[in-house]
Coordinates of C-alpha atoms and ligand atoms in Angstrom, one line a residue:
M6 CA -19.2 20.3 -9.0
A7 CA -18.8 21.5 -5.6
R8 CA -15.4 23.3 -4.8
R9 CA -14.2 21.0 -1.6
L10 CA -12.1 23.0 1.1
L11 CA -9.2 21.0 1.9
T12 CA -6.7 23.8 2.9
A13 CA -2.8 22.5 2.7
L14 CA -3.8 19.2 1.8
S15 CA -2.8 18.4 -1.9
A16 CA -3.4 15.1 -3.3
L17 CA -0.5 12.7 -1.6
S18 CA 1.1 14.5 0.6
L19 CA -0.4 15.7 3.6
S20 CA 2.0 17.7 5.5
V21 CA 2.4 17.4 9.0
G22 CA 1.0 20.0 10.6
T23 CA -1.5 19.9 14.0
I24 CA -1.2 16.3 15.5
A25 CA -4.5 14.5 14.6
Q26 CA -4.5 14.5 18.7
E27 CA -8.0 13.2 18.6
W28 CA -7.3 10.1 17.2
P29 CA -6.4 7.1 20.2
Y30 CA -3.0 5.1 19.6
L31 CA -1.8 2.5 20.9
T32 CA 1.6 2.1 23.4
Y33 CA 3.8 -0.2 25.0
K34 CA 6.2 -1.0 27.7
T35 CA 8.2 -3.3 25.3
A36 CA 8.3 -0.8 22.1
P37 CA 8.2 3.0 21.5
F38 CA 5.4 2.0 19.3
Q39 CA 2.7 4.8 18.7
P40 CA 0.3 2.7 16.0
P41 CA -3.3 4.0 15.5
Q42 CA -5.7 2.7 17.3
L43 CA -7.6 0.4 14.8
N44 CA -11.7 1.1 15.0
I45 CA -13.0 -2.3 14.0
T46 CA -17.2 -3.0 13.5
T47 CA -18.0 -6.1 12.0
S48 CA -21.0 -7.8 10.7
G49 CA -22.9 -10.2 8.9
A50 CA -20.9 -13.0 6.8
P51 CA -17.2 -13.6 8.1
Q52 CA -14.7 -11.9 7.3
A53 CA -11.8 -13.8 5.4
P54 CA -8.5 -14.9 7.0
G55 CA -6.1 -12.5 7.0
Y56 CA -3.8 -10.0 8.9
L57 CA -4.5 -6.2 7.7
F58 CA -1.2 -4.4 6.1
I59 CA -1.6 -0.5 6.1
G60 CA 1.2 2.3 6.2
P61 CA 0.4 5.3 7.6
R62 CA 0.8 8.7 7.5
G63 CA 0.0 12.0 7.9
N64 CA -1.4 14.5 10.9
Q65 CA 0.3 12.2 13.5
A66 CA 2.9 12.3 15.9
A67 CA 4.3 8.6 14.9
G68 CA 3.2 5.6 13.8
T69 CA 4.1 6.2 9.9
A70 CA 5.8 3.2 9.2
A71 CA 4.4 -0.9 7.8
L72 CA 1.6 -1.8 9.8
I73 CA 0.4 -4.9 10.6
Y74 CA -3.0 -5.6 12.7
D75 CA -5.0 -8.9 13.4
Q76 CA -8.4 -8.7 13.1
D77 CA -9.1 -8.1 16.6
G78 CA -7.1 -4.6 15.9
N79 CA -4.2 -5.5 17.8
L80 CA -1.0 -4.8 16.5
V81 CA 1.4 -7.7 15.1
Y82 CA 4.0 -5.4 13.5
Q83 CA 5.5 -2.3 13.3
G84 CA 8.2 -1.1 10.6
P85 CA 10.6 1.6 11.0
E86 CA 9.5 5.0 11.4
E87 CA 9.3 6.4 7.5
V88 CA 7.0 7.3 4.6
T89 CA 6.0 3.7 2.6
S90 CA 3.4 2.9 0.4
N91 CA 2.6 -0.7 -1.1
F92 CA 3.8 -2.4 2.0
K93 CA 1.3 -6.0 1.3
V94 CA 2.5 -9.7 1.0
Q95 CA 3.6 -10.9 -2.3
K96 CA 4.8 -14.1 -4.1
L97 CA 8.6 -14.4 -5.6
F98 CA 9.8 -17.5 -6.7
G99 CA 7.2 -19.4 -4.8
R100 CA 7.5 -17.8 -1.5
D101 CA 5.4 -15.4 0.5
V102 CA 7.5 -11.9 1.1
I103 CA 7.2 -8.8 2.2
T104 CA 6.7 -5.9 0.2
F105 CA 6.8 -2.3 0.7
W106 CA 8.2 1.3 -0.9
A107 CA 9.1 3.3 1.0
G108 CA 11.4 7.1 0.4
D109 CA 10.4 10.9 0.1
M110 CA 7.6 12.5 -1.1
M111 CA 6.8 15.3 -3.1
S112 CA 3.9 17.3 -2.5
I113 CA 1.8 16.7 -5.7
G114 CA 1.8 13.4 -4.8
Y115 CA 4.8 11.1 -6.2
G116 CA 7.9 10.3 -5.0
Y117 CA 11.6 9.2 -4.8
G118 CA 12.3 5.5 -3.2
T119 CA 13.4 1.8 -2.5
V120 CA 11.4 -1.3 -2.7
H121 CA 12.1 -3.6 0.0
F122 CA 12.0 -7.0 0.2
L123 CA 11.6 -8.9 3.5
D124 CA 11.3 -13.2 4.0
N125 CA 9.0 -14.3 6.1
T126 CA 11.6 -13.9 9.3
Y127 CA 11.3 -10.0 8.5
K128 CA 15.2 -10.4 6.8
E129 CA 15.8 -7.8 3.8
I130 CA 16.6 -10.0 1.1
Y131 CA 16.5 -7.7 -2.2
T132 CA 16.5 -4.3 -2.6
V133 CA 15.5 -2.4 -5.8
N134 CA 17.1 0.6 -7.0
L135 CA 16.1 2.6 -10.0
N136 CA 18.6 4.9 -11.1
G137 CA 19.4 6.5 -14.2
P138 CA 19.5 10.1 -16.3
F139 CA 16.3 11.3 -14.5
T140 CA 15.1 15.1 -13.6
S141 CA 14.0 16.0 -10.1
P142 CA 12.0 19.3 -9.7
N143 CA 15.2 20.9 -7.7
G144 CA 17.6 19.3 -9.9
T145 CA 19.1 17.3 -7.1
A146 CA 20.1 14.3 -7.7
M147 CA 18.2 11.0 -5.7
P148 CA 19.7 8.1 -4.4
S149 CA 16.3 5.9 -6.5
Y150 CA 13.8 7.6 -8.8
I151 CA 11.2 4.4 -8.0
D152 CA 7.9 6.2 -7.5
L153 CA 5.5 5.2 -4.4
H154 CA 2.6 4.3 -6.7
E155 CA 3.6 0.9 -8.0
S156 CA 5.9 -2.2 -6.3
K157 CA 3.9 -5.2 -7.9
V158 CA 6.3 -8.5 -8.3
T159 CA 5.2 -10.4 -11.7
N160 CA 4.0 -14.0 -12.4
R161 CA 7.7 -14.0 -14.1
N162 CA 9.1 -12.9 -10.5
T163 CA 10.3 -9.4 -11.9
L164 CA 9.1 -5.6 -10.3
L165 CA 7.1 -3.4 -12.3
V166 CA 7.6 0.1 -10.8
T167 CA 6.5 3.5 -11.8
A168 CA 9.0 6.8 -12.4
Y169 CA 7.9 10.4 -12.5
N170 CA 10.3 12.5 -15.1
V171 CA 10.8 15.9 -14.9
T172 CA 11.1 17.0 -18.5
Q173 CA 10.3 20.1 -20.7
Q174 CA 7.6 20.6 -23.0
D175 CA 6.1 22.7 -25.3
L176 CA 2.4 22.9 -23.7
S177 CA 0.9 25.5 -26.2
A178 CA -1.5 22.4 -27.2
I179 CA -2.9 23.0 -23.9
G180 CA -2.8 26.6 -23.9
G181 CA 0.7 26.6 -21.7
P182 CA 4.0 27.8 -22.8
T183 CA 5.9 27.0 -25.3
D184 CA 8.7 26.4 -23.4
G185 CA 6.8 24.5 -20.6
W186 CA 7.8 21.8 -17.7
M187 CA 6.0 18.2 -16.7
L188 CA 6.0 15.4 -15.5
D189 CA 6.0 12.5 -17.9
G190 CA 4.8 8.6 -16.4
Q191 CA 7.0 6.4 -16.8
F192 CA 7.1 2.5 -15.5
Y193 CA 9.8 0.0 -15.6
E194 CA 10.1 -3.8 -15.3
I195 CA 13.6 -4.3 -13.6
D196 CA 14.8 -7.8 -12.5
I197 CA 14.4 -8.1 -8.7
P198 CA 18.2 -9.6 -7.5
T199 CA 20.5 -7.4 -10.1
N200 CA 17.9 -4.2 -10.4
K201 CA 18.5 -4.5 -14.3
I202 CA 16.2 -2.7 -16.6
L203 CA 14.0 -5.6 -18.2
F204 CA 12.2 -2.8 -20.1
K205 CA 10.7 0.8 -19.9
W206 CA 7.7 2.8 -21.3
S207 CA 7.2 6.4 -21.1
A208 CA 3.4 8.4 -21.6
L209 CA 5.3 11.1 -23.0
E210 CA 6.8 8.4 -26.0
N211 CA 2.9 7.6 -26.8
I212 CA 1.5 11.0 -27.1
A213 CA 0.6 10.2 -30.9
D214 CA -1.7 8.0 -28.7
I215 CA -2.4 9.7 -25.5
P216 CA -2.8 13.6 -26.6
F217 CA -2.2 16.3 -24.0
N218 CA -5.6 17.1 -24.6
G219 CA -6.9 14.1 -23.0
S220 CA -6.0 15.3 -19.1
H221 CA -8.3 16.3 -16.9
Q222 CA -5.9 17.9 -15.0
G223 CA -6.1 21.4 -16.2
L224 CA -2.8 23.2 -16.0
G225 CA -3.5 25.9 -13.1
K226 CA -0.4 27.4 -12.1
S227 CA 1.7 25.0 -13.0
G228 CA 4.0 23.9 -16.0
S229 CA 6.0 27.4 -16.1
S230 CA 9.4 26.0 -14.3
Q231 CA 11.4 22.9 -13.2
E232 CA 9.9 23.0 -9.6
D233 CA 6.2 23.0 -10.8
P234 CA 5.9 20.7 -13.9
W235 CA 1.7 20.0 -15.1
D236 CA 1.0 16.6 -13.5
A237 CA -0.3 15.3 -17.0
Y238 CA -0.5 11.5 -16.4
H239 CA -0.5 10.7 -12.7
I240 CA 0.8 7.0 -13.9
N241 CA -0.7 4.7 -10.7
A242 CA -1.0 1.1 -11.3
I243 CA 1.1 -1.2 -13.9
T244 CA -0.2 -5.2 -14.4
E245 CA 1.3 -7.4 -16.2
T246 CA -1.2 -8.9 -19.1
N247 CA -1.2 -12.4 -21.3
E248 CA 0.3 -9.9 -24.1
G249 CA 1.7 -7.2 -22.5
Y250 CA 0.9 -4.6 -20.0
M251 CA -2.3 -2.8 -18.4
V252 CA -1.8 0.4 -17.2
S253 CA -3.9 2.8 -15.4
L254 CA -3.5 6.6 -15.9
R255 CA -5.6 8.2 -13.0
H256 CA -5.3 12.6 -15.1
F257 CA -6.9 10.5 -18.3
W258 CA -9.9 8.5 -16.5
S259 CA -8.1 5.6 -18.2
G260 CA -6.2 2.7 -18.4
Y261 CA -4.3 0.9 -21.8
Y262 CA -3.5 -2.3 -22.6
L263 CA 0.1 -2.4 -24.1
Y264 CA 1.4 -5.0 -26.2
K265 CA 4.4 -6.2 -24.7
N266 CA 6.5 -3.5 -26.8
G267 CA 4.7 -0.8 -25.4
T268 CA 2.7 0.4 -28.5
I269 CA -1.0 1.0 -27.2
K270 CA -3.5 -2.2 -27.9
W271 CA -6.4 -0.8 -26.5
Q272 CA -7.6 1.9 -24.4
I273 CA -10.9 2.0 -21.6
D274 CA -12.2 5.4 -20.7
G275 CA -14.3 6.0 -17.8
Q276 CA -16.3 8.9 -19.5
N277 CA -16.6 8.1 -23.6
G278 CA -15.5 4.4 -23.2
G279 CA -12.1 4.9 -24.9
D280 CA -12.1 1.6 -27.5
F281 CA -15.0 0.5 -26.0
N282 CA -19.1 0.9 -25.5
L283 CA -19.0 1.9 -21.6
G284 CA -22.9 0.6 -21.0
T285 CA -24.4 2.0 -17.8
G286 CA -22.3 2.1 -14.1
N287 CA -19.1 1.9 -15.8
N288 CA -17.4 4.9 -15.9
F289 CA -15.0 6.0 -13.8
S290 CA -12.7 9.0 -12.9
W291 CA -9.6 9.7 -10.9
Q292 CA -9.1 6.3 -10.2
H293 CA -6.5 4.0 -8.7
D294 CA -5.1 0.4 -9.0
I295 CA -6.7 -1.0 -12.5
R296 CA -6.1 -4.9 -12.4
V297 CA -6.8 -7.6 -14.7
D298 CA -8.4 -11.3 -13.6
N299 CA -9.3 -13.7 -15.5
E300 CA -8.1 -12.9 -18.9
T301 CA -8.6 -14.7 -22.0
S302 CA -8.6 -13.5 -26.2
Q303 CA -12.0 -13.0 -25.6
G304 CA -12.2 -11.0 -22.7
L305 CA -10.8 -9.8 -19.0
V306 CA -12.2 -8.5 -16.0
L307 CA -10.8 -5.0 -15.0
T308 CA -11.4 -3.8 -11.6
M309 CA -10.4 -0.8 -9.8
F310 CA -11.0 1.8 -7.0
N311 CA -12.9 4.2 -8.5
N312 CA -12.1 7.6 -6.9
A313 CA -14.6 9.9 -8.5
N314 CA -13.0 12.7 -6.8
T315 CA -9.7 15.1 -6.6
P316 CA -8.9 17.4 -4.1
T317 CA -10.4 20.4 -5.7
D318 CA -13.6 18.8 -6.8
E319 CA -15.7 16.7 -5.2
G320 CA -17.7 13.8 -7.5
Q321 CA -19.7 10.9 -6.4
P322 CA -19.4 8.9 -3.9
T323 CA -16.0 6.6 -4.3
T324 CA -17.2 2.7 -5.4
G325 CA -15.5 -0.2 -6.4
L326 CA -15.5 -1.4 -9.8
S327 CA -15.2 -4.4 -11.2
M328 CA -16.5 -5.1 -15.1
A329 CA -16.2 -7.9 -17.6
L330 CA -14.5 -6.0 -20.8
D331 CA -15.8 -8.3 -24.2
L332 CA -12.8 -7.9 -26.4
V333 CA -15.1 -9.2 -29.4
N334 CA -17.7 -6.9 -29.7
W335 CA -16.2 -4.1 -27.5
S336 CA -18.6 -3.9 -24.8
V337 CA -18.5 -3.2 -20.9
T338 CA -20.9 -5.4 -18.3
N339 CA -20.8 -4.5 -14.4
L340 CA -20.0 -7.1 -12.1
K341 CA -19.8 -4.9 -9.0
T342 CA -20.0 -1.8 -7.9
L343 CA -19.2 -1.8 -4.3
A344 CA -19.7 0.9 -1.7
D345 CA -21.3 1.5 1.7
P346 CA -24.7 3.2 1.9
S347 CA -24.2 3.4 5.7
D348 CA -20.8 5.1 5.3
E349 CA -20.6 7.4 1.8
I350 CA -17.3 8.2 1.3
H351 CA -15.7 10.9 -1.5
S352 CA -11.6 9.6 -1.5
V353 CA -9.5 12.6 -3.6
S354 CA -6.7 10.9 -3.5
Q355 CA -5.2 7.1 -3.4
G356 CA -6.6 3.6 -2.8
S357 CA -6.9 -0.1 -3.2
Y358 CA -9.2 -2.7 -4.5
Q359 CA -7.9 -6.7 -3.3
P360 CA -10.2 -9.7 -4.2
L361 CA -9.4 -12.0 -2.2
D362 CA -8.3 -15.1 -3.3
N363 CA -8.7 -17.0 0.2
S364 CA -12.4 -16.1 0.2
V365 CA -14.1 -16.2 -3.1
G366 CA -15.8 -13.0 -3.9
H367 CA -14.6 -11.3 -1.1
V368 CA -13.1 -7.9 -1.5
V369 CA -11.3 -5.5 0.9
M370 CA -10.9 -1.8 -0.5
D371 CA -8.5 0.8 1.1
Y372 CA -10.0 4.1 0.8
G373 CA -6.7 6.2 0.3
S374 CA -7.1 9.9 1.5
I375 CA -9.7 8.4 3.9
A376 CA -8.2 6.5 6.6
K377 CA -10.3 3.4 6.2
V378 CA -10.5 -0.4 5.4
K379 CA -13.1 -2.1 4.1
E380 CA -14.3 -5.8 3.3
Y381 CA -16.9 -6.5 1.6
D382 CA -19.2 -10.4 0.7
A383 CA -19.5 -11.7 -2.5
A384 CA -23.2 -10.2 -2.3
G385 CA -21.5 -6.3 -2.0
N386 CA -22.1 -6.3 2.1
T387 CA -19.9 -4.1 4.3
I388 CA -18.8 -6.9 6.5
M389 CA -15.9 -5.1 7.9
R390 CA -15.3 -1.6 8.5
A391 CA -11.5 -0.3 9.9
Q392 CA -10.9 3.3 10.8
F393 CA -7.3 4.0 11.6
G394 CA -7.3 8.2 11.7
P395 CA -9.8 11.3 11.2
D396 CA -11.1 11.9 7.5
N397 CA -8.8 13.6 5.6
D398 CA -5.8 13.6 7.5
V399 CA -4.4 10.7 7.8
A400 CA -3.7 8.1 4.9
S401 CA -2.9 4.5 3.7
Y402 CA -1.9 4.6 -0.1
R403 CA -2.9 1.0 -0.3
G404 CA -3.8 -1.5 2.2
Y405 CA -4.2 -5.2 2.0
K406 CA -5.4 -8.1 4.0
S407 CA -3.3 -11.3 3.7
Q408 CA -2.3 -14.2 5.3
W409 CA 1.5 -14.3 7.1
V410 CA 3.4 -16.5 8.6
G411 CA 6.0 -14.3 10.5
T412 CA 8.8 -15.6 13.0
P413 CA 11.1 -12.8 13.2
F414 CA 15.1 -13.4 13.4
W415 CA 15.6 -11.1 16.4
Q416 CA 14.6 -11.9 19.9
P417 CA 11.4 -11.0 22.0
A418 CA 11.3 -8.1 24.0
V419 CA 11.1 -8.2 28.2
V420 CA 10.7 -5.2 30.5
V421 CA 10.2 -6.0 34.4
E422 CA 9.1 -2.8 35.8
N423 CA 8.6 -3.4 39.9
N424 CA 7.0 -7.6 40.0
T425 CA 5.1 -7.3 36.7
V426 CA 7.1 -8.4 33.7
Y427 CA 5.9 -7.4 30.3
M428 CA 6.9 -9.5 26.9
S429 CA 6.5 -8.8 23.0
W430 CA 8.1 -10.1 20.1
N431 CA 7.3 -7.3 17.2
G432 CA 5.9 -9.4 14.1
A433 CA 5.5 -12.5 15.2
T434 CA 2.3 -14.6 14.2
E435 CA 2.8 -18.0 15.3
Y436 CA 3.6 -17.9 19.1
D437 CA 0.0 -18.3 21.6
N438 CA 1.7 -18.1 24.9
W439 CA 4.6 -17.2 27.5
A440 CA 6.9 -19.3 29.7
V441 CA 8.3 -16.6 32.6
Y442 CA 11.4 -18.1 34.1
G443 CA 13.6 -16.8 37.1
A444 CA 17.1 -17.3 37.2
Q445 CA 19.9 -16.3 40.3
A446 CA 22.6 -15.2 37.7
E447 CA 22.4 -14.2 33.9
S448 CA 24.3 -17.4 32.7
A449 CA 22.2 -19.8 35.7
S450 CA 21.2 -23.2 33.7
N451 CA 19.1 -23.9 36.1
K452 CA 16.0 -21.2 35.4
T453 CA 12.9 -21.8 36.6
L454 CA 9.5 -22.0 35.4
L455 CA 7.4 -18.8 37.2
S456 CA 4.5 -18.3 35.2
T457 CA 3.2 -19.2 32.1
V458 CA 0.8 -16.6 30.6
A459 CA -1.3 -16.6 27.5
R460 CA -0.7 -14.2 24.2
T461 CA -3.4 -11.2 24.7
G462 CA -2.4 -9.1 21.9
F463 CA 1.0 -7.5 21.0
E464 CA 2.3 -7.8 24.5
S465 CA 1.3 -9.7 27.1
S466 CA 2.1 -9.2 31.0
T467 CA 2.2 -11.5 34.2
T468 CA 2.4 -10.4 37.8
L469 CA 4.4 -12.3 39.6
N470 CA 4.3 -12.9 43.5
Q471 CA 8.3 -12.9 44.4
L472 CA 11.1 -11.8 41.8
T473 CA 14.1 -13.5 41.0
E474 CA 17.4 -12.0 40.2
Y475 CA 17.1 -12.3 36.4
I476 CA 14.3 -13.0 34.6
Q477 CA 13.7 -14.9 30.8
V478 CA 10.8 -15.3 28.7
V479 CA 10.2 -17.8 25.9
A480 CA 8.1 -17.4 22.9
R481 CA 6.1 -20.9 23.0
K482 CA 3.0 -22.2 20.4
G483 CA 1.7 -24.8 22.5
T484 CA 4.3 -26.2 24.9
T485 CA 6.8 -26.0 21.8
N486 CA 9.4 -23.2 22.1
L487 CA 9.9 -20.6 19.7
A488 CA 12.1 -18.1 20.7
S489 CA 13.6 -16.8 24.0
S490 CA 14.5 -13.4 25.0
N491 CA 17.8 -12.7 26.5
I492 CA 17.9 -13.7 30.9
T493 CA 17.6 -10.2 32.0
S494 CA 18.0 -8.5 35.0
T495 CA 15.2 -7.3 37.2
Q496 CA 17.4 -4.5 38.8
Ligands
NAG29 C1 -15.2 3.7 16.9 O1 -16.5 3.2 16.2 C2 -17.7 3.3 17.3 C3 -18.4 2.5 16.6 O2 -18.6 3.2 15.3 C4 -17.6 4.8 17.8 O3 -18.5 4.9 18.3 C5 -16.3 5.3 18.4 O4 -16.4 7.1 18.3 C6 -15.2 5.2 17.0 N1 -14.1 6.3 17.7 C7 -12.9 6.6 17.0 C8 -12.4 7.1 17.6 O5 -13.4 7.1 15.9
NAG30 C1 15.6 18.5 -3.8 O1 14.3 18.3 -3.4 C2 14.6 16.7 -2.7 C3 13.6 16.0 -2.4 O2 12.1 17.0 -1.9 C4 14.7 17.2 -1.2 O3 15.4 16.1 -0.5 C5 16.2 18.3 -1.8 O4 16.7 18.5 0.4 C6 16.0 19.4 -2.1 N1 17.3 19.7 -2.5 C7 17.4 21.2 -2.3 C8 18.8 21.4 -2.7 O5 16.6 21.6 -1.8
NAG31 C1 14.2 12.9 -17.8 O1 13.8 13.8 -18.7 C2 15.5 14.5 -19.4 C3 14.7 16.1 -20.0 O2 14.1 15.9 -21.0 C4 16.0 13.6 -20.1 O3 17.3 14.3 -20.6 C5 15.9 12.1 -19.4 O4 16.4 11.4 -20.8 C6 14.9 12.2 -18.9 N1 14.7 11.2 -18.1 C7 14.5 9.4 -18.2 C8 14.8 8.3 -17.8 O5 14.0 9.2 -19.3
NAG32 C1 -7.2 16.4 -29.3 O1 -5.7 16.5 -29.9 C2 -5.5 15.3 -31.2 C3 -4.4 15.3 -32.1 O2 -3.5 16.4 -30.7 C4 -6.9 15.9 -32.1 O3 -7.2 14.6 -33.1 C5 -8.0 15.9 -31.1 O4 -9.4 15.9 -31.7 C6 -8.6 16.9 -30.0 N1 -9.3 16.3 -29.1 C7 -9.9 17.2 -28.5 C8 -11.1 16.8 -27.6 O5 -9.8 18.1 -28.4
NAG33 C1 3.6 -3.9 -31.3 O1 3.3 -5.2 -31.1 C2 2.4 -5.1 -32.0 C3 1.3 -6.7 -31.6 O2 2.8 -7.6 -32.1 C4 2.5 -4.6 -33.1 O3 1.0 -4.8 -34.1 C5 2.8 -3.2 -33.5 O4 3.0 -3.3 -34.4 C6 4.1 -3.4 -32.8 N1 4.4 -1.6 -32.5 C7 6.0 -1.5 -33.0 C8 6.6 -0.2 -33.2 O5 7.0 -2.4 -33.4
NAG34 C1 -21.5 8.4 -14.6 O1 -21.6 9.1 -15.3 C2 -23.2 9.7 -14.5 C3 -23.9 10.1 -15.5 O2 -23.6 10.8 -16.6 C4 -22.5 11.0 -13.5 O3 -23.4 11.5 -12.6 C5 -21.2 10.2 -13.0 O4 -21.0 11.4 -12.2 C6 -20.3 9.7 -13.5 N1 -19.8 8.8 -12.3 C7 -17.9 9.0 -12.9 C8 -17.3 8.2 -11.9 O5 -17.7 9.8 -13.5
NAG35 C1 -12.0 -15.2 -11.9 O1 -12.6 -16.2 -12.4 C2 -13.0 -17.2 -11.1 C3 -14.0 -18.6 -11.3 O2 -14.9 -18.1 -12.1 C4 -14.1 -16.3 -10.1 O3 -13.9 -16.8 -9.4 C5 -13.7 -14.7 -10.1 O4 -14.4 -14.4 -9.4 C6 -13.2 -14.2 -10.9 N1 -12.2 -13.1 -10.3 C7 -12.8 -12.0 -10.9 C8 -12.2 -10.9 -10.2 O5 -13.4 -11.6 -11.4
NAG36 C1 -21.1 -8.2 -26.4 O1 -20.7 -9.5 -25.6 C2 -21.7 -9.9 -24.4 C3 -21.1 -10.9 -24.1 O2 -20.7 -12.1 -24.5 C4 -23.0 -9.6 -24.4 O3 -23.6 -9.6 -23.2 C5 -23.3 -8.4 -25.1 O4 -24.9 -8.7 -25.4 C6 -22.7 -8.0 -26.8 N1 -23.3 -6.9 -26.7 C7 -23.3 -6.4 -28.2 C8 -23.6 -5.0 -28.5 O5 -23.6 -7.3 -29.0
NAG37 C1 7.2 0.7 41.3 O1 6.9 0.9 42.7 C2 7.3 1.5 43.8 C3 7.5 1.5 44.8 O2 6.7 0.9 45.1 C4 6.3 2.7 43.0 O3 7.0 4.1 43.6 C5 6.2 3.1 41.6 O4 5.4 4.0 41.0 C6 6.0 1.4 41.1 N1 6.0 1.9 39.1 C7 5.2 1.1 39.0 C8 5.4 1.3 37.2 O5 4.3 1.0 39.0
NAG38 C1 21.1 -22.5 40.0 O1 22.7 -22.5 40.4 C2 23.1 -21.4 41.3 C3 24.7 -21.0 40.8 O2 24.9 -22.4 40.4 C4 23.2 -21.9 42.7 O3 23.3 -21.2 43.7 C5 21.5 -22.3 43.5 O4 21.6 -23.0 44.2 C6 21.2 -23.0 42.1 N1 19.4 -23.4 42.3 C7 19.0 -24.3 42.1 C8 17.3 -23.9 42.0 O5 19.5 -25.7 41.9
NAG39 C1 20.2 -9.8 24.2 O1 21.8 -9.9 24.4 C2 22.6 -9.6 23.1 C3 24.3 -9.6 24.2 O2 24.6 -9.1 24.9 C4 22.2 -8.3 22.8 O3 23.1 -7.9 21.6 C5 21.3 -8.2 21.9 O4 20.6 -6.4 21.6 C6 20.3 -8.2 23.6 N1 18.8 -8.4 22.7 C7 18.0 -8.1 23.5 C8 16.6 -8.4 22.7 O5 18.2 -7.5 23.8

């Protein structure tokens, strides 16, 4: 395998050094945001309806935040400047909510943070933290030990999260020190309102079924100190299944199906099949986002983002995989291998595979360390390409397309510069025009309608012939008022 030169780029943390000044960004009068411009191209079949949800970070001056864009590349929502992951819409207690992880990311690609739940007004309704006797590389206690890789709400309204624990371990089986250091890969099922731990699983506690020699992550220089633990497993996706859980261990090129008690029922290994006869077209490596679909006692569909590359080794082009696993004769049948021949990608880390339920057969893939999102139609054609940064310079851990109705609890913003009125309502999806009112006083009850303006993306503007002393703008759907700005002095 060819050696890749990716200096200062570790698996997940793209350290902020030189700014990616080549990449254009958007600016506004009414908000201090600088999100990356989304370069969108489309072809073929119509796209599925929905907005793009990404969380870019890396070598960019600003715009490290949870971002929603529409299909024309207009910003719809920007959250606070912070490192996020898994920004998406999920169902909780029957309602659509926004969920995302925010926190600190470590250099070898895991993190310590919190999972946030926002309702459709963007009010934080739940905040999930994880505490316990965890060890961090420098021994400092962290406010919460939820890792960035997973924030899945289950169909029983609980939360599945991953956690990485630094622990001392005999690594002589793989040529390391007997008093070595490594990262255990754990996951937790948590009750969302109370943060109570309902279930805990540890890869290290299953060492008999997941022996160290199955790891494709060489020790290298790691493993001899607490500060530099060996990342044996790299746990990165958890899904609930009919009989328990499905776990993805990137460094084992494997998915593990667990019973509810955590015992491994079967393993699918991307190289040798594990408990399956892999057949052709189904091998995978360094994967992310393993999911289970259409599960019965006889079989299931497994989907994943098959990186097939690491920061140090270039492999085959990255693909999206969908495979039927037969649980009677333990065979695997390839259903889809998604790739875009006109723009071949080698994604060395991160990434996601999202089957869209509102457009059957469509799949959205976020390419992780490559700042691109693509939509494939049911026949596997690429029908949408969106880029938000230079290759290997800006990343989004995962990226999604979702329908979403947002009616923020905050007011619209208005800025008047000379005779031009600028207005926006961060996060609002439902308004389509603005009414601009003039008033003589802040408390005026006799406002005058000066202008109506069609919505143009995130921010709209209109130039007035004559300014009144005060201005108020109202976001409307047709002629229905949705929300008003303050009455603002134009002085
Ligand atoms: C955006 O995409 C177009 C068409 O593919 C390309 O010509 C242009 O260079 C891209 N812009 C950036 C900033 O990459
Ligand atoms: C230890 O590491 C954490 C996470 O990177 C960091 O926030 C903290 O400042 C470090 N503490 C010390 C004492 O270096
Ligand atoms: C983390 O590892 C330490 C050291 O082995 C151990 O004492 C602790 O119980 C572990 N924490 C969890 C949550 O498993
Ligand atoms: C890995 O170790 C296990 C037991 O620890 C052993 O049974 C197995 O043969 C080893 N596999 C390889 C490929 O060395
Ligand atoms: C876990 O559950 C499975 C299925 O019920 C059972 O076969 C297995 O023995 C259990 N493992 C333990 C450790 O109890
Ligand atoms: C799958 O197997 C083929 C043939 O052995 C190999 O060329 C390819 O690199 C493998 N792909 C992955 C993702 O492991
Ligand atoms: C699950 O089954 C439904 C109905 O047959 C099908 O439309 C859908 O594509 C399947 N999901 C996957 C991921 O294959
Ligand atoms: C296993 O079952 C699948 C689906 O029923 C079938 O397509 C395949 O040929 C079978 N494979 C073997 C090896 O029997
Ligand atoms: C506003 O008008 C003044 C005076 O005409 C001019 O100097 C200034 O550049 C204008 N500002 C903007 C932002 O257009
Ligand atoms: C609006 O009210 C102000 C203060 O009450 C008054 O001076 C002004 O004449 C009124 N304007 C109109 C158009 O009624
Ligand atoms: C509107 O006015 C209130 C009260 O003065 C203030 O607290 C709030 O920040 C203002 N809202 C905006 C969007 O400026």
